[in-house]
mmCIF file of C-alpha atoms in Angstrom:
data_model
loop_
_atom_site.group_PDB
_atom_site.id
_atom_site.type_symbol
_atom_site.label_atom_id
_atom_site.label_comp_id
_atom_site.label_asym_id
_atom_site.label_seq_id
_atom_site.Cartn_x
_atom_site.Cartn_y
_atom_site.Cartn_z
ATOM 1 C CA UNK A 1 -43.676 8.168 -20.293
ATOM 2 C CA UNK A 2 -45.062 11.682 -18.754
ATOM 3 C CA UNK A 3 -48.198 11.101 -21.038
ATOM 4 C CA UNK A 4 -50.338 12.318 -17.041
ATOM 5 C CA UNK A 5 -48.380 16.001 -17.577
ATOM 6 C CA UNK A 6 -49.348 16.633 -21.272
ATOM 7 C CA UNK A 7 -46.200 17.166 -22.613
ATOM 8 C CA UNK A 8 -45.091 17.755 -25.793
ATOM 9 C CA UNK A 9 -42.637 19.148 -27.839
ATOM 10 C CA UNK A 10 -43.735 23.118 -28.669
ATOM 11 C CA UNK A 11 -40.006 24.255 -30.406
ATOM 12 C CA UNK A 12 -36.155 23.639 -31.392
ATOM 13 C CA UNK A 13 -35.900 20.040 -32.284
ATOM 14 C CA UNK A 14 -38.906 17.622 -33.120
ATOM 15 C CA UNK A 15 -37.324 14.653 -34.420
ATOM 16 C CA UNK A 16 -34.377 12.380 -34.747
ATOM 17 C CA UNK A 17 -31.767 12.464 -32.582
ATOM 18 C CA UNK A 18 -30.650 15.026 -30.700
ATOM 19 C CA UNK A 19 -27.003 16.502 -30.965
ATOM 20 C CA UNK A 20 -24.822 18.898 -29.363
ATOM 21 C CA UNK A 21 -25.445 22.236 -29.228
ATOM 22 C CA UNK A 22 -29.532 21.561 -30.315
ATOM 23 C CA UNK A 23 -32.405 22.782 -28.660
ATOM 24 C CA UNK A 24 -35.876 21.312 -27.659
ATOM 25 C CA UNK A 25 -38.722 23.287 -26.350
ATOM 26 C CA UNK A 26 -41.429 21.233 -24.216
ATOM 27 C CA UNK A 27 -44.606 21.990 -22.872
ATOM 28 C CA UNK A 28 -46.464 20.521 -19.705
ATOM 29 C CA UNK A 29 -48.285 20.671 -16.701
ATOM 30 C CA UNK A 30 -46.519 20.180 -13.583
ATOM 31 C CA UNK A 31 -48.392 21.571 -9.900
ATOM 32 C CA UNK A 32 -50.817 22.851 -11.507
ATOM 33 C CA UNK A 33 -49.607 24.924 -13.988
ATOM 34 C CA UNK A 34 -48.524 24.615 -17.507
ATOM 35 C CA UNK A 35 -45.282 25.124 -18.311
ATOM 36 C CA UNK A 36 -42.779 25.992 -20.654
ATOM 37 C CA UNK A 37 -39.110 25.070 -20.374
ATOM 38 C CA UNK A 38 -36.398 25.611 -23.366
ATOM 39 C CA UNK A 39 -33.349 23.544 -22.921
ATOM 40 C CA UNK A 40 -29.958 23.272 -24.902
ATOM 41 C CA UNK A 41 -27.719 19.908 -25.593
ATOM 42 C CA UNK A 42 -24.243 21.547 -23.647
ATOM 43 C CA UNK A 43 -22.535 18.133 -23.032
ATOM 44 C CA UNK A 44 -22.673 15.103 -25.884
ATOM 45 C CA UNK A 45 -20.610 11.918 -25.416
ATOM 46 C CA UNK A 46 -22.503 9.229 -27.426
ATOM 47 C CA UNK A 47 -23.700 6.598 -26.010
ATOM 48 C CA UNK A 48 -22.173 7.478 -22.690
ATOM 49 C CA UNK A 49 -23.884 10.491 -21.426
ATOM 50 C CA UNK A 50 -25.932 14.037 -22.813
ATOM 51 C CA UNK A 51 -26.166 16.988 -20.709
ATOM 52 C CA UNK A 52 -29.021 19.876 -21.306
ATOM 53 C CA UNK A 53 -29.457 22.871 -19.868
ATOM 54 C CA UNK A 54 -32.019 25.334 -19.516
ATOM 55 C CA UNK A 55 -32.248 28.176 -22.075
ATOM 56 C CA UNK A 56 -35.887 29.587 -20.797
ATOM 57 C CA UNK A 57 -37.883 28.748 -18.359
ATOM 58 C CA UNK A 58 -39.198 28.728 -14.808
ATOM 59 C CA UNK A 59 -35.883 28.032 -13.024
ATOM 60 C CA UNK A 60 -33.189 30.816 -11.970
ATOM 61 C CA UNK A 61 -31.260 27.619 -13.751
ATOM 62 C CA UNK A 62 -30.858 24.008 -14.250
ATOM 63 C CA UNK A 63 -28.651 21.375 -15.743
ATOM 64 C CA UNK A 64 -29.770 17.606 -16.431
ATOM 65 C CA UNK A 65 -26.417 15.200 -16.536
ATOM 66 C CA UNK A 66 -28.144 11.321 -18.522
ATOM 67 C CA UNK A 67 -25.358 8.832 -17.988
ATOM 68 C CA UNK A 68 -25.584 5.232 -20.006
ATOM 69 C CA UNK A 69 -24.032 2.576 -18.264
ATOM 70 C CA UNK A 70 -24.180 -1.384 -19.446
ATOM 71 C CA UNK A 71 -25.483 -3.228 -17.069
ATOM 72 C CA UNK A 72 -26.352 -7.437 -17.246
ATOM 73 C CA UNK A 73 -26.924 -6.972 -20.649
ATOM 74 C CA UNK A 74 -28.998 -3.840 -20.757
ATOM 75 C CA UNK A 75 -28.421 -0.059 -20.156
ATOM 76 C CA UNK A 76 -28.808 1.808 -16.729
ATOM 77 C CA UNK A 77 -29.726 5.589 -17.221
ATOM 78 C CA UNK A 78 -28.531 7.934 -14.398
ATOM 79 C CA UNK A 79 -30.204 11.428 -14.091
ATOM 80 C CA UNK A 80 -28.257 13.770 -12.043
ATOM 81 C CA UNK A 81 -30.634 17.331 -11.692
ATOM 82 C CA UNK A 82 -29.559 20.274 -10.254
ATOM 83 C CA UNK A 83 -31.499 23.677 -10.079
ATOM 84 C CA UNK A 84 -32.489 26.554 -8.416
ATOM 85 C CA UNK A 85 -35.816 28.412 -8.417
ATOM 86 C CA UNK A 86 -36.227 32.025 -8.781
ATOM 87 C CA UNK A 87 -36.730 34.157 -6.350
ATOM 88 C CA UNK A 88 -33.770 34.144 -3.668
ATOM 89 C CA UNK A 89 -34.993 32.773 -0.020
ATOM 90 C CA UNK A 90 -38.469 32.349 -0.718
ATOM 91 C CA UNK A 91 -37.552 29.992 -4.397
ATOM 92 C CA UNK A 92 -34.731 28.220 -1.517
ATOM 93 C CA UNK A 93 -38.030 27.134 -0.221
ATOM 94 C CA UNK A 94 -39.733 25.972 -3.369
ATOM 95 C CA UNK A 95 -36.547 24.126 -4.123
ATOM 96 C CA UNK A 96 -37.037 21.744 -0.887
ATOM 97 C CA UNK A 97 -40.293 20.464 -2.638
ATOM 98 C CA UNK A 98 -39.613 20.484 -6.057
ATOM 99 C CA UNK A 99 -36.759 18.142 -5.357
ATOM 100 C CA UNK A 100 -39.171 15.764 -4.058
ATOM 101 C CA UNK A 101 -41.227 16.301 -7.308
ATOM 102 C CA UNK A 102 -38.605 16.044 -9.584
ATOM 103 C CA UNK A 103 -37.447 12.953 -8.238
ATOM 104 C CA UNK A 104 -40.750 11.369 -8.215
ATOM 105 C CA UNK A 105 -41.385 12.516 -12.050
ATOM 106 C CA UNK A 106 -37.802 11.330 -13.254
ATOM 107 C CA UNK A 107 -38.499 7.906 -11.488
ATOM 108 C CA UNK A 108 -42.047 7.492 -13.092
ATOM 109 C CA UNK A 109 -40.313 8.234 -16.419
ATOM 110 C CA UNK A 110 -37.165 6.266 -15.870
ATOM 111 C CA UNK A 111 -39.655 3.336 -15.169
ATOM 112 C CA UNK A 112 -40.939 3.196 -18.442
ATOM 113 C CA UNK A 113 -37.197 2.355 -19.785
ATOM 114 C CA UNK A 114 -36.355 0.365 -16.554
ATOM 115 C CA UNK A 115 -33.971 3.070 -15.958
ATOM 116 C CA UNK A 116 -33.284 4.075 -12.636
ATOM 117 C CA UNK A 117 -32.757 7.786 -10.736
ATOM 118 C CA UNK A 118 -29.385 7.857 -8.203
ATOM 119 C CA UNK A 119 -29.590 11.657 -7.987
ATOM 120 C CA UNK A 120 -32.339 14.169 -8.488
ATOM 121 C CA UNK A 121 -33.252 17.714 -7.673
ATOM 122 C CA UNK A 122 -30.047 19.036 -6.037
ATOM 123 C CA UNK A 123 -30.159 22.878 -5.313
ATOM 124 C CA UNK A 124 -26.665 24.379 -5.097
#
């Protein structure tokens, strides 16, 4: 679904299911710039809802809330982001447009499980 950003899976995890407490390292290229962000499983209710949260990478922080909710005979995924950049003021800034990014990338990857975004990129 983010096959435009080159990502794949570089550590932790790499198959199956995930479960709580596991890790997943990805790899990708997002403004620019490849990336690499490590991210743990902190929250597991199955099938209702996974949280993950970063363990390295290129945020200060972040945590990723998935709810499943059934929905006319499907699923509906919710992604609720929240973050903050490095950097004090100046990543304050670069939070302003990433949340524009990030809710543009979770949309264009929600789309290819008809899922849908209700909140993305929130900075504290």
């Amino acid at each position: 679904s983010l096959a435009h950003t080159g990502e794949r899976i570089v550590g932790g995890k790499r198959g199956g299911l995930i479960e709580l407490g596991e890790e997943v390292e990805w790899e990708a290229r997002h403004l620019g710039f490849r990336w690499r962000l490590r991210s743990r499983i902190t929250e597991f209710e199955r099938p209702r809802t996974f949280t993950d949260e970063q363990v390295r990478g290129p945020f200060a922080w972040f945590v990723h809330r998935h709810e499943f909710h059934e929905e006319r005979g499907g699923t509906r995924m919710t992604d609720d982001w929240s973050h903050a950049s490095p950097l004090g003021p100046l990543g304050a800034l670069a939070d302003l447009a990433l949340r524009g990014y990030m809710e543009r990338l979770l949309r264009a990857r929600n789309s290819a499980f008809l899922g849908e975004v209700t909140r993305a990129g929130r900075a504290p």
